[in-house]
mmCIF file with all atom_site columns, C-alpha atoms in Angstrom:
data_model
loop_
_atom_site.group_PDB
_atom_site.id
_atom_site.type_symbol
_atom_site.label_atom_id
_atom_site.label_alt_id
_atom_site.label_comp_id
_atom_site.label_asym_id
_atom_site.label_entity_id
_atom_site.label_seq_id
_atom_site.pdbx_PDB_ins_code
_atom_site.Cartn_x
_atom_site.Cartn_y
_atom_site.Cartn_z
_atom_site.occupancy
_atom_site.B_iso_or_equiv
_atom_site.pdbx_formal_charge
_atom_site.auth_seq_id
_atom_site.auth_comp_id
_atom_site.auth_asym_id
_atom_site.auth_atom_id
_atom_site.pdbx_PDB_model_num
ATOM 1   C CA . UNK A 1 1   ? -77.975 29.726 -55.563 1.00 74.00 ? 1   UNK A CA 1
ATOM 2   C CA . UNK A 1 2   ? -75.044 28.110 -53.224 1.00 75.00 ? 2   UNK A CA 1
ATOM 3   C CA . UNK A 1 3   ? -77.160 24.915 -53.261 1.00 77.00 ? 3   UNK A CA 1
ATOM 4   C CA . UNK A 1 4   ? -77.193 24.853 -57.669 1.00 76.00 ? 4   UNK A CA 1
ATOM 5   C CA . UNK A 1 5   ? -73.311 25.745 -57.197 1.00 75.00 ? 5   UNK A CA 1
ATOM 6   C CA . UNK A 1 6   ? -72.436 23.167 -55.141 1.00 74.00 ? 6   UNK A CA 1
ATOM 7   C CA . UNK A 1 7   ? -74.501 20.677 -57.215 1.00 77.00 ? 7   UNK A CA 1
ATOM 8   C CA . UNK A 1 8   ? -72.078 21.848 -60.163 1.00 80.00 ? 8   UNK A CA 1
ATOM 9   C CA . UNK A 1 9   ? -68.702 22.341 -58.869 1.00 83.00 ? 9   UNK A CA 1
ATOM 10  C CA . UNK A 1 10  ? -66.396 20.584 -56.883 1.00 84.00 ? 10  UNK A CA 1
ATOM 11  C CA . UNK A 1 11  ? -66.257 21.263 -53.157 1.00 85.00 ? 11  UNK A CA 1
ATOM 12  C CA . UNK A 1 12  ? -63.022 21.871 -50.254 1.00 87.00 ? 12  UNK A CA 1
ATOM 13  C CA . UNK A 1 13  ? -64.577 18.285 -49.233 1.00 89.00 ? 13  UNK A CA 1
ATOM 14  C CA . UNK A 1 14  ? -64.309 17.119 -52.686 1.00 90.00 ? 14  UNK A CA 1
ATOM 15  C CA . UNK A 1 15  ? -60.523 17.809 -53.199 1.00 91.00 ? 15  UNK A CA 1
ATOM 16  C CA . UNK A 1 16  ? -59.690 16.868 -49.614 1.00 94.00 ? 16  UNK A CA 1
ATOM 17  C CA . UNK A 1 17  ? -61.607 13.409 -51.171 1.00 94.00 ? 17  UNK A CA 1
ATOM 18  C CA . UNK A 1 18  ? -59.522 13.356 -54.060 1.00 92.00 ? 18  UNK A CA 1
ATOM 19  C CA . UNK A 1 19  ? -55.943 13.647 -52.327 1.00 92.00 ? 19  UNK A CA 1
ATOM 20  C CA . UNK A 1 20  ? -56.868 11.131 -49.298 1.00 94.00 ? 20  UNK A CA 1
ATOM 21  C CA . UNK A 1 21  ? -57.626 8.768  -51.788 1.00 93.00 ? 21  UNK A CA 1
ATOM 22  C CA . UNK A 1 22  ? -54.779 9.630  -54.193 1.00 92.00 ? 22  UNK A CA 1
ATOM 23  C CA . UNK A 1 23  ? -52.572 8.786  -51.390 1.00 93.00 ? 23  UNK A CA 1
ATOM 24  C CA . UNK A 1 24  ? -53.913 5.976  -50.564 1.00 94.00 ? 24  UNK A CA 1
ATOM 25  C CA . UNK A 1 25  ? -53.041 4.537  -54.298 1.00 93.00 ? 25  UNK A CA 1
ATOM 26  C CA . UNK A 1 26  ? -49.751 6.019  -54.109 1.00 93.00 ? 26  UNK A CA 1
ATOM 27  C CA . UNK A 1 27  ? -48.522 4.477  -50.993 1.00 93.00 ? 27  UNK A CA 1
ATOM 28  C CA . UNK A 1 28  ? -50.007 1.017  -52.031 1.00 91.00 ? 28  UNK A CA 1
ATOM 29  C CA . UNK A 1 29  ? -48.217 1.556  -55.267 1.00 90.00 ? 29  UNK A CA 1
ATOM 30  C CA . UNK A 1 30  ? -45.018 2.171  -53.676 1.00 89.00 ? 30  UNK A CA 1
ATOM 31  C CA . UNK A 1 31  ? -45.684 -0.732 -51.452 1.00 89.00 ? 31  UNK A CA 1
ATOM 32  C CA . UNK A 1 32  ? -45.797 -3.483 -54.250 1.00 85.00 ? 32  UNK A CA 1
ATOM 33  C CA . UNK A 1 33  ? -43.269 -2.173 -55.751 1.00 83.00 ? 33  UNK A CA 1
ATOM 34  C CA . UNK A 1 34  ? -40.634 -2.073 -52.607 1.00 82.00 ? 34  UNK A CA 1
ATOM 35  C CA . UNK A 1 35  ? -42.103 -5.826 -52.028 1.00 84.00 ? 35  UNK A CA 1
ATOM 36  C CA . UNK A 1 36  ? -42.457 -7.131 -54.942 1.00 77.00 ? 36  UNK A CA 1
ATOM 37  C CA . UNK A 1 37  ? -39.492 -9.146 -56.951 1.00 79.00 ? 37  UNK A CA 1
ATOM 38  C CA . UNK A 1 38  ? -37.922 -7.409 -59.695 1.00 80.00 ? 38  UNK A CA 1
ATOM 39  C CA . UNK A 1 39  ? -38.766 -6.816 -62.992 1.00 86.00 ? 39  UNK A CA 1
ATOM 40  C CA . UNK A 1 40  ? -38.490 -5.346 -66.384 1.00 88.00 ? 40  UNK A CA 1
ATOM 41  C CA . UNK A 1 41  ? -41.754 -5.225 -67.042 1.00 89.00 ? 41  UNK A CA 1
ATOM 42  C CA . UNK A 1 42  ? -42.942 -3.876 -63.343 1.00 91.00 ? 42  UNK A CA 1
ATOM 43  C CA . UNK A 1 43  ? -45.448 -0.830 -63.113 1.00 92.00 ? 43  UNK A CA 1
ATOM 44  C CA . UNK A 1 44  ? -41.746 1.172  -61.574 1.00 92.00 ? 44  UNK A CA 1
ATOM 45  C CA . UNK A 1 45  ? -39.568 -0.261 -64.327 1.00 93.00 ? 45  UNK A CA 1
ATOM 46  C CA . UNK A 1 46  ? -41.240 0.786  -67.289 1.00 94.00 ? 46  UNK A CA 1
ATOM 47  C CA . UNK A 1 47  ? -42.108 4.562  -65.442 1.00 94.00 ? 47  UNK A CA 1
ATOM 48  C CA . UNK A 1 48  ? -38.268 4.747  -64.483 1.00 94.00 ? 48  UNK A CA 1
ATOM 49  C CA . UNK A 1 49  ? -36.980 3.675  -68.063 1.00 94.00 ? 49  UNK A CA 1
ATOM 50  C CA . UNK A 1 50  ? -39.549 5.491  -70.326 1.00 94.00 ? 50  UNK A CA 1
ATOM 51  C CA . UNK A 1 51  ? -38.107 8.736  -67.871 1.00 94.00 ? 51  UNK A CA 1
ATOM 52  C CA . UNK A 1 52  ? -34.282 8.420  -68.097 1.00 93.00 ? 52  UNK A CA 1
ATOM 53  C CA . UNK A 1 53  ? -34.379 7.586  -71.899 1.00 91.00 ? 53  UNK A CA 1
ATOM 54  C CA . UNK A 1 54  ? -36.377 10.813 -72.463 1.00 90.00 ? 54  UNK A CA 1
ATOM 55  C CA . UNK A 1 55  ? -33.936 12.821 -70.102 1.00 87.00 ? 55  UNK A CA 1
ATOM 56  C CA . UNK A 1 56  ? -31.090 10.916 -72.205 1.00 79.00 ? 56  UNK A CA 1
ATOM 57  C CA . UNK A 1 57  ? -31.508 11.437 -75.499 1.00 59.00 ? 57  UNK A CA 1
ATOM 58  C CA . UNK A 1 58  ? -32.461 15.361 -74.647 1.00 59.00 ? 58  UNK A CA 1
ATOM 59  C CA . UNK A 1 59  ? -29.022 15.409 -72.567 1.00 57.00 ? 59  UNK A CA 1
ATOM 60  C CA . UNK A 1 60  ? -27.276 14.058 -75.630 1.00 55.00 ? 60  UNK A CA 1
ATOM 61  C CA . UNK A 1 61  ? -28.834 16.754 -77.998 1.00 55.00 ? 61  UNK A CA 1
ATOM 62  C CA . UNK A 1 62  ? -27.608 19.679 -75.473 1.00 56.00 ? 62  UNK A CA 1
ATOM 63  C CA . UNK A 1 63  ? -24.256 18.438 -74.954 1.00 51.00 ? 63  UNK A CA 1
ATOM 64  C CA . UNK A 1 64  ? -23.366 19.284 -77.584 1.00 48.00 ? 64  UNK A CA 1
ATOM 65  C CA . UNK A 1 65  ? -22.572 23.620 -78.770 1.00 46.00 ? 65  UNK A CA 1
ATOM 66  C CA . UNK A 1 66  ? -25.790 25.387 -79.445 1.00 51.00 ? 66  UNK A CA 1
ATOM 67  C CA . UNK A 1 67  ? -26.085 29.273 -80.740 1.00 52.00 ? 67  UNK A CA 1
ATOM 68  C CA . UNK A 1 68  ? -29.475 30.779 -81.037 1.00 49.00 ? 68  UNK A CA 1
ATOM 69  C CA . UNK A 1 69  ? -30.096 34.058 -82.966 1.00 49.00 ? 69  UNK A CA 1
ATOM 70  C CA . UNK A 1 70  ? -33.406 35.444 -83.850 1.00 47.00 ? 70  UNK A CA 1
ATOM 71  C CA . UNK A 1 71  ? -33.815 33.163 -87.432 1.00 50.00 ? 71  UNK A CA 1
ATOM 72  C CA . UNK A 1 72  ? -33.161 29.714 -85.655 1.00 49.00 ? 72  UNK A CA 1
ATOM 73  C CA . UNK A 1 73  ? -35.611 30.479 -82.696 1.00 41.00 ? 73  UNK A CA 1
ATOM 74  C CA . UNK A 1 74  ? -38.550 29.194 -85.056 1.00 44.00 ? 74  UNK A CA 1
ATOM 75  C CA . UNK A 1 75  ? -36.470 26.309 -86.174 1.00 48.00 ? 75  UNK A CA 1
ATOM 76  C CA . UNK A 1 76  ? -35.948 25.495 -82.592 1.00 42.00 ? 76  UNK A CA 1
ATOM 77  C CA . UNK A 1 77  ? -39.589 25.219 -81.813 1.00 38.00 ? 77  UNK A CA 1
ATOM 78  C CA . UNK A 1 78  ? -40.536 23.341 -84.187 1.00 45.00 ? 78  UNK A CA 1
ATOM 79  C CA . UNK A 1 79  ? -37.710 20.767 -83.647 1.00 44.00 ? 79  UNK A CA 1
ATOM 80  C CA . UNK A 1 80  ? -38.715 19.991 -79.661 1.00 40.00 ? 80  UNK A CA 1
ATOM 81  C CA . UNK A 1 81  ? -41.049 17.627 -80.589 1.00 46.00 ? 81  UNK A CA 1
ATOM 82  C CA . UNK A 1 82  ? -39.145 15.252 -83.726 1.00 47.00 ? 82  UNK A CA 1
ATOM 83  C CA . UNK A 1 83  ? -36.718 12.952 -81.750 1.00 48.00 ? 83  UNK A CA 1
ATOM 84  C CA . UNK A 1 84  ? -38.234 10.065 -81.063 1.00 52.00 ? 84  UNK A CA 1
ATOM 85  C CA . UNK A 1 85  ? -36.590 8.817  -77.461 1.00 66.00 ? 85  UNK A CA 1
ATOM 86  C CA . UNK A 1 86  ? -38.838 5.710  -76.847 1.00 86.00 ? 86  UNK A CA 1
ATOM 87  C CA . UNK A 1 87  ? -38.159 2.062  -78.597 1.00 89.00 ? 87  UNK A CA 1
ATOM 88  C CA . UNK A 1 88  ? -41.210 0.032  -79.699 1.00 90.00 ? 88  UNK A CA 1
ATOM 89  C CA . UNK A 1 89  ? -41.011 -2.578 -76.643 1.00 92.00 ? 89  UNK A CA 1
ATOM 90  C CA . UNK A 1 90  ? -40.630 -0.150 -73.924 1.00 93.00 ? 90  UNK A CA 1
ATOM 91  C CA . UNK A 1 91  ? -43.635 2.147  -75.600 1.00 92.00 ? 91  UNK A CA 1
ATOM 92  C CA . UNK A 1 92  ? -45.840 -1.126 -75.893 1.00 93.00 ? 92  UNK A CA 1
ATOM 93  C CA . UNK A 1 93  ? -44.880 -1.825 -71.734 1.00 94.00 ? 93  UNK A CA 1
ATOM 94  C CA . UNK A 1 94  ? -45.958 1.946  -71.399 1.00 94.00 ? 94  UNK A CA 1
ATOM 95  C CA . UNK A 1 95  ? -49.221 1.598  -72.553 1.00 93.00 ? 95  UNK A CA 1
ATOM 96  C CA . UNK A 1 96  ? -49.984 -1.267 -71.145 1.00 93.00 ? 96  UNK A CA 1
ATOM 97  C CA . UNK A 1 97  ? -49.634 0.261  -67.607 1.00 92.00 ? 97  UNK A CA 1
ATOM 98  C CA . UNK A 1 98  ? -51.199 3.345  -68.965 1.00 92.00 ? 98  UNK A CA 1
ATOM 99  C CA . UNK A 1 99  ? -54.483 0.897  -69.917 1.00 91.00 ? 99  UNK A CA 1
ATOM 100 C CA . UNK A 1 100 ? -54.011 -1.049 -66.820 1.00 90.00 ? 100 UNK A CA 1
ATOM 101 C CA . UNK A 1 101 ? -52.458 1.096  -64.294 1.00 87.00 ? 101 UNK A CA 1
ATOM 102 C CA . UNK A 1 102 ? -55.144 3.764  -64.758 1.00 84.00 ? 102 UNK A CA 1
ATOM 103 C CA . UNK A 1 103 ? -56.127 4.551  -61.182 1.00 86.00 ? 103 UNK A CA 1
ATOM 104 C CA . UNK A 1 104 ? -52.052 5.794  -60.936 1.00 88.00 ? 104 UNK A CA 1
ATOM 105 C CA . UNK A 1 105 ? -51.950 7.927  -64.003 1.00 87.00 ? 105 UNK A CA 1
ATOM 106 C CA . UNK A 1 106 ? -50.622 11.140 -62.977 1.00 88.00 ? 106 UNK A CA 1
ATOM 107 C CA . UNK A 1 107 ? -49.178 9.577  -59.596 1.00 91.00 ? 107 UNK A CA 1
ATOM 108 C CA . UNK A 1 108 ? -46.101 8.956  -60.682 1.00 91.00 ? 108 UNK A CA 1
ATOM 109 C CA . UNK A 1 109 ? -43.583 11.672 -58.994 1.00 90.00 ? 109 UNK A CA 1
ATOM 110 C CA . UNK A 1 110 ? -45.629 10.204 -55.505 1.00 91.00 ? 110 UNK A CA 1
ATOM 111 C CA . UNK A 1 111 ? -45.114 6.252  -56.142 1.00 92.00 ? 111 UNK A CA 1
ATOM 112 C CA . UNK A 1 112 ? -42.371 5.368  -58.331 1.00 93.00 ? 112 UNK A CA 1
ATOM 113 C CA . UNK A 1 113 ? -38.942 6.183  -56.401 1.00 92.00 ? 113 UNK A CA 1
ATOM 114 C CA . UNK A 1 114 ? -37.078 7.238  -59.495 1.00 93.00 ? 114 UNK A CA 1
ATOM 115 C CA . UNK A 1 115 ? -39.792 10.354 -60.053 1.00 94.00 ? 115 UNK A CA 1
ATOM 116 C CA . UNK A 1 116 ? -39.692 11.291 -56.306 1.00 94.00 ? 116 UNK A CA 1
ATOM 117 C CA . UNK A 1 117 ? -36.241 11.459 -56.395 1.00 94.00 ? 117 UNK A CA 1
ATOM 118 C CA . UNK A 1 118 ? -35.713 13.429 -59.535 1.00 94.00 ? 118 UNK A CA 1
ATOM 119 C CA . UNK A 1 119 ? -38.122 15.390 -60.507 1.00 92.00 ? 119 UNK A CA 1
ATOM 120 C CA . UNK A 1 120 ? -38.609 17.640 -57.653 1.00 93.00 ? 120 UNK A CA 1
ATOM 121 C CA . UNK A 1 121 ? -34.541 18.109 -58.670 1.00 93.00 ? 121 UNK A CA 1
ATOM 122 C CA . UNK A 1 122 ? -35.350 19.051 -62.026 1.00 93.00 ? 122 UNK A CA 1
ATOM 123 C CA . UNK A 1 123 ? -38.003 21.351 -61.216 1.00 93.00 ? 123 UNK A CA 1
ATOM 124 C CA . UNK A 1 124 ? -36.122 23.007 -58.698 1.00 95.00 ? 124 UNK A CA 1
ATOM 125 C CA . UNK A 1 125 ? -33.088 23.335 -61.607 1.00 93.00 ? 125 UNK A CA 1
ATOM 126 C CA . UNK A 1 126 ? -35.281 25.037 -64.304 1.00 93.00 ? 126 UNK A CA 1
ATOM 127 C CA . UNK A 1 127 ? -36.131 27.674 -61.574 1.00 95.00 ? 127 UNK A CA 1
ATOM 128 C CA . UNK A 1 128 ? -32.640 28.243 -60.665 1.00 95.00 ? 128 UNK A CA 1
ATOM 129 C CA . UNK A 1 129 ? -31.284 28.623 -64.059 1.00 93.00 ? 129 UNK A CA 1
ATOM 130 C CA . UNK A 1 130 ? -34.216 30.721 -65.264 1.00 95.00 ? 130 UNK A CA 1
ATOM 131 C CA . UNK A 1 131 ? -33.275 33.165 -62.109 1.00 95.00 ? 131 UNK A CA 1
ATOM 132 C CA . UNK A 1 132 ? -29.657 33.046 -62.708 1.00 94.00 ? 132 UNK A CA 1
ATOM 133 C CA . UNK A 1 133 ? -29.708 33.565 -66.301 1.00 94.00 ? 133 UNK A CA 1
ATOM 134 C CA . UNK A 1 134 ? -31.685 36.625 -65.930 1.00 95.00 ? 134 UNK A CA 1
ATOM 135 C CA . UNK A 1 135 ? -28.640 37.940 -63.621 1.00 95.00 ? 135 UNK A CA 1
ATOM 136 C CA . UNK A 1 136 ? -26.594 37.099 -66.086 1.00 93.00 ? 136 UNK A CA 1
ATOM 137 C CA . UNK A 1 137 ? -28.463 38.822 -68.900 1.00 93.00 ? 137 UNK A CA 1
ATOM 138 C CA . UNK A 1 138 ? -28.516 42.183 -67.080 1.00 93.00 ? 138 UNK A CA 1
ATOM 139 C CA . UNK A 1 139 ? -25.388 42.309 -66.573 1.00 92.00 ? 139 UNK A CA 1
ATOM 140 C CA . UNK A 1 140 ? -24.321 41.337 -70.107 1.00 92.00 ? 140 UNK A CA 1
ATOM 141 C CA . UNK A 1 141 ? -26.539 43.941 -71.395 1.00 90.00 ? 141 UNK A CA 1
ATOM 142 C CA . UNK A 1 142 ? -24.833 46.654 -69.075 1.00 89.00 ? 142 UNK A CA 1
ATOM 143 C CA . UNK A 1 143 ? -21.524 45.656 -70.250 1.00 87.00 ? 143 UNK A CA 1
ATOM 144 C CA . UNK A 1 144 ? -22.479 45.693 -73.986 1.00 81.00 ? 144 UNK A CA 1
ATOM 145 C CA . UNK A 1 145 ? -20.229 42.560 -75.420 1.00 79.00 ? 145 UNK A CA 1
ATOM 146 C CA . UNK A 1 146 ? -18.848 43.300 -79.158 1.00 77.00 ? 146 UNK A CA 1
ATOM 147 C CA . UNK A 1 147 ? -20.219 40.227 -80.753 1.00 82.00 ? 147 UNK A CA 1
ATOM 148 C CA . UNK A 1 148 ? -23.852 40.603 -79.346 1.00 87.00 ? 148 UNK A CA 1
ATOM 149 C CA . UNK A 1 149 ? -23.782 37.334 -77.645 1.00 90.00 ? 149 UNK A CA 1
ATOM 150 C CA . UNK A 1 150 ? -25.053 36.041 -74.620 1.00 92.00 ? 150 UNK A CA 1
ATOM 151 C CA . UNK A 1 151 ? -23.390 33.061 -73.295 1.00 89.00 ? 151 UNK A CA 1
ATOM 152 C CA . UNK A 1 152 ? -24.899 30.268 -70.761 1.00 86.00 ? 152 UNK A CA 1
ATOM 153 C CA . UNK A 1 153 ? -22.669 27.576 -70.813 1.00 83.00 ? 153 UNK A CA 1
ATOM 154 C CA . UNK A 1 154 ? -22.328 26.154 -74.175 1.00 86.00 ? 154 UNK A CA 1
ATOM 155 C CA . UNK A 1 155 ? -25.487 28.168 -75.140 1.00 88.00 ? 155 UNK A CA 1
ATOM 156 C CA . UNK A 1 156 ? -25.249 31.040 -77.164 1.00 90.00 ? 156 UNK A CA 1
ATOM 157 C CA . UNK A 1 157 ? -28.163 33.619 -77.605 1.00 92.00 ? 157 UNK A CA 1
ATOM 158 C CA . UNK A 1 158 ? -28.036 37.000 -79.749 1.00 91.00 ? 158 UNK A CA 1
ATOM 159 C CA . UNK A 1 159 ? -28.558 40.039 -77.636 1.00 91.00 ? 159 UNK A CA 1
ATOM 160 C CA . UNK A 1 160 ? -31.044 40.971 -80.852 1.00 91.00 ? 160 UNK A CA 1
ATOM 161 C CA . UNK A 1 161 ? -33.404 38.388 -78.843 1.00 92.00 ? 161 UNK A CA 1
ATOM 162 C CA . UNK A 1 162 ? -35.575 40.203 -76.265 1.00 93.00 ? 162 UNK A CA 1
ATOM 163 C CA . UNK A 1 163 ? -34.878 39.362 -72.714 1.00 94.00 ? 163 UNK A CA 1
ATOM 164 C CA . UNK A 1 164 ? -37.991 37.759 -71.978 1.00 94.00 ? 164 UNK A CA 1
ATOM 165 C CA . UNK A 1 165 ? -37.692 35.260 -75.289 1.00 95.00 ? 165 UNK A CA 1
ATOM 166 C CA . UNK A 1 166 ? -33.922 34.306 -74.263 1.00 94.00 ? 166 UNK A CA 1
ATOM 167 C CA . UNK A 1 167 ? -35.190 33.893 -70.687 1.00 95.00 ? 167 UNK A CA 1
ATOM 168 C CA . UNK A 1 168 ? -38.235 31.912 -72.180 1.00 94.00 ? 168 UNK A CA 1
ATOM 169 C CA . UNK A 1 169 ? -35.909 29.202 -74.794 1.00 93.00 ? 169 UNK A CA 1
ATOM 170 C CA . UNK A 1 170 ? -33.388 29.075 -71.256 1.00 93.00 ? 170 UNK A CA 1
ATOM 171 C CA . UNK A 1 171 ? -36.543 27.573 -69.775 1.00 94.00 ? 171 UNK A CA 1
ATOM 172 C CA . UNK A 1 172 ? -37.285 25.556 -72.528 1.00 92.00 ? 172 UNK A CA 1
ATOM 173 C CA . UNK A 1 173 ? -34.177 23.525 -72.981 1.00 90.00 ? 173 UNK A CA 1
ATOM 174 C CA . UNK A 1 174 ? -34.482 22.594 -69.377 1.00 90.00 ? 174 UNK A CA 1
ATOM 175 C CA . UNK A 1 175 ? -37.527 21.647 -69.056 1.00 92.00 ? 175 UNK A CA 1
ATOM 176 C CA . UNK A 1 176 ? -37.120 19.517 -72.604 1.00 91.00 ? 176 UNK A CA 1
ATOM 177 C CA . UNK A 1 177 ? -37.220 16.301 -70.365 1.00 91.00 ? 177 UNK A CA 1
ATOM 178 C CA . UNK A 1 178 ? -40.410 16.524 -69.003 1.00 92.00 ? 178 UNK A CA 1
ATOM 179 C CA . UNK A 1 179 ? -41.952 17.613 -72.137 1.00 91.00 ? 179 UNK A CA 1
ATOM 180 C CA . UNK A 1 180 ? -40.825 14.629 -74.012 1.00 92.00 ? 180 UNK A CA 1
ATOM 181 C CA . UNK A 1 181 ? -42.096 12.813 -70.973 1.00 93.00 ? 181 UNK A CA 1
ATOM 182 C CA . UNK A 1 182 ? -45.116 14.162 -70.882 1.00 92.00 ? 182 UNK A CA 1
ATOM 183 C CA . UNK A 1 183 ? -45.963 13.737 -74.631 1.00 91.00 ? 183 UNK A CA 1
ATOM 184 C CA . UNK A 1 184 ? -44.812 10.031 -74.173 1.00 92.00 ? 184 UNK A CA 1
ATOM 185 C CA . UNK A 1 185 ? -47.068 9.204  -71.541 1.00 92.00 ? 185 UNK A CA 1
ATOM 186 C CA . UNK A 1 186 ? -49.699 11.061 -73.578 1.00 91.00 ? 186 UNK A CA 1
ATOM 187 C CA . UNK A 1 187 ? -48.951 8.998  -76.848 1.00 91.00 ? 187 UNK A CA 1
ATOM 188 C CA . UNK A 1 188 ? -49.299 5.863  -74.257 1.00 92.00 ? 188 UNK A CA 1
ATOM 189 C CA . UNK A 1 189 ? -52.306 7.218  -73.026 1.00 91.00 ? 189 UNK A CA 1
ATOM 190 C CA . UNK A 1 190 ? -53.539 7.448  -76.723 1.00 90.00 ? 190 UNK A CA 1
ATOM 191 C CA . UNK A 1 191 ? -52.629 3.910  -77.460 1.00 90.00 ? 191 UNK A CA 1
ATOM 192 C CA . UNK A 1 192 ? -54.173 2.500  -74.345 1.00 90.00 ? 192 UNK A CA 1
ATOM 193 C CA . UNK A 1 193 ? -57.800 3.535  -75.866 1.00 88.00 ? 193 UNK A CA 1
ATOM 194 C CA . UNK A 1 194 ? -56.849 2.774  -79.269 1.00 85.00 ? 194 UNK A CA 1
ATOM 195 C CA . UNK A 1 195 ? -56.684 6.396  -79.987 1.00 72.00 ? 195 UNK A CA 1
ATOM 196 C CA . UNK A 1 196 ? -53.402 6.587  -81.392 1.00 67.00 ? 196 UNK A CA 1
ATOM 197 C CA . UNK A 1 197 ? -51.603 7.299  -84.579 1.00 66.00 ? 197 UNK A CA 1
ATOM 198 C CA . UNK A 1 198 ? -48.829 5.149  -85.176 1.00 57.00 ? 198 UNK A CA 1
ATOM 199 C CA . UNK A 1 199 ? -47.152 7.340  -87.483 1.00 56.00 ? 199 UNK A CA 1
ATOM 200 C CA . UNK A 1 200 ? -46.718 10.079 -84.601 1.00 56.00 ? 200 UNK A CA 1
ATOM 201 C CA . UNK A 1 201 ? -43.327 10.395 -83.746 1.00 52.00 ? 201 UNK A CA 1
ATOM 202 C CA . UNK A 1 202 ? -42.498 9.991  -79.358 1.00 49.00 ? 202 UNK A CA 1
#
């Protein structure tokens, strides 16, 4: 019946519930933190570090030439996830906030400036490049280059690849930050409930 649904799954009231008060936390968060005197171990110090060392190291690793052919797409995969981009202090402040800070997990792009600034930004870069590569990548294919290479930059891909898997590593190498974000704050989550395995890699 309506009634045993409702009893079981969340309601339009219930999500309209959840966001009030998620905003609510966010713009308190963002309050102490505008008003509060500066610190390295602050709540928006730790989230803004543990974010541009992740987006560091990853810019680091792309800077430099990459070519991609059909026998080092494997290898690529299973390479996203071995750097390790966070030292031991700034992973300890990390889970800290994640053990503390708990009522803000997953509010971070709404209260800490550095996320509201950026990520929207980075988001809004993946899509662009994902679109304009796949101009790109018909047109190379119409004019049939003699090595078989499709060029992005400093990124080569062989035109062996499918469109759809060159399209899909494009996406992946710019959206390498936020996974290594992600799997950072997940590690910290980990941690925080002394769930974690200290010989994972971050």
């Amino acid at each position: 019946t309506d009634e045993e649904r409702c009893q079981t799954h969340w309601q339009l009231h219930d999500y309209e519930y959840f966001r009030g008060t998620a905003r609510i936390i966010a713009s308190e968060v963002l309050k102490l933190s505008s008003t509060g005197p500066p610190s390295p171990h602050s709540y928006d110090t730790v989230l803004t570090r543990a974010h541009q060392l992740c987006s560091y190291h990853l810019a680091e690793t792309d800077s430099e030439h990459v070519s991609t052919s059909i026998d080092s797409a494997e290898q690529e995969m299973k390479s996203l996830g071995e750097e390790i981009c966070l030292p031991p202090n700034l992973f300890a402040a990390l889970t800290h906030w994640a053990r503390a800070g708990h009522s803000r997990r997953g509010l971070e792009k709404f209260c800490v400036p550095h996320h509201m600034q950026t990520r929207p930004l980075e988001r809004q870069a993946v899509v662009q490049a994902v679109l304009i590569a796949q101009d790109l990548l018909r047109d190379t294919r119409r004019e049939s280059p003699k090595d078989g290479k499709f060029r992005v930059g400093t990124w080569e891909f062989s035109l062996a690849l499918p469109d759809d898997e060159i399209l899909r590593m494009i996406s992946e190498r710019f959206t390498k930050t936020s996974k290594k974000f992600a799997t950072a704050m997940g590690h910290a989550d980990a941690a925080a409930i002394g769930n974690y395995d200290h010989g994972a890699q971050i």
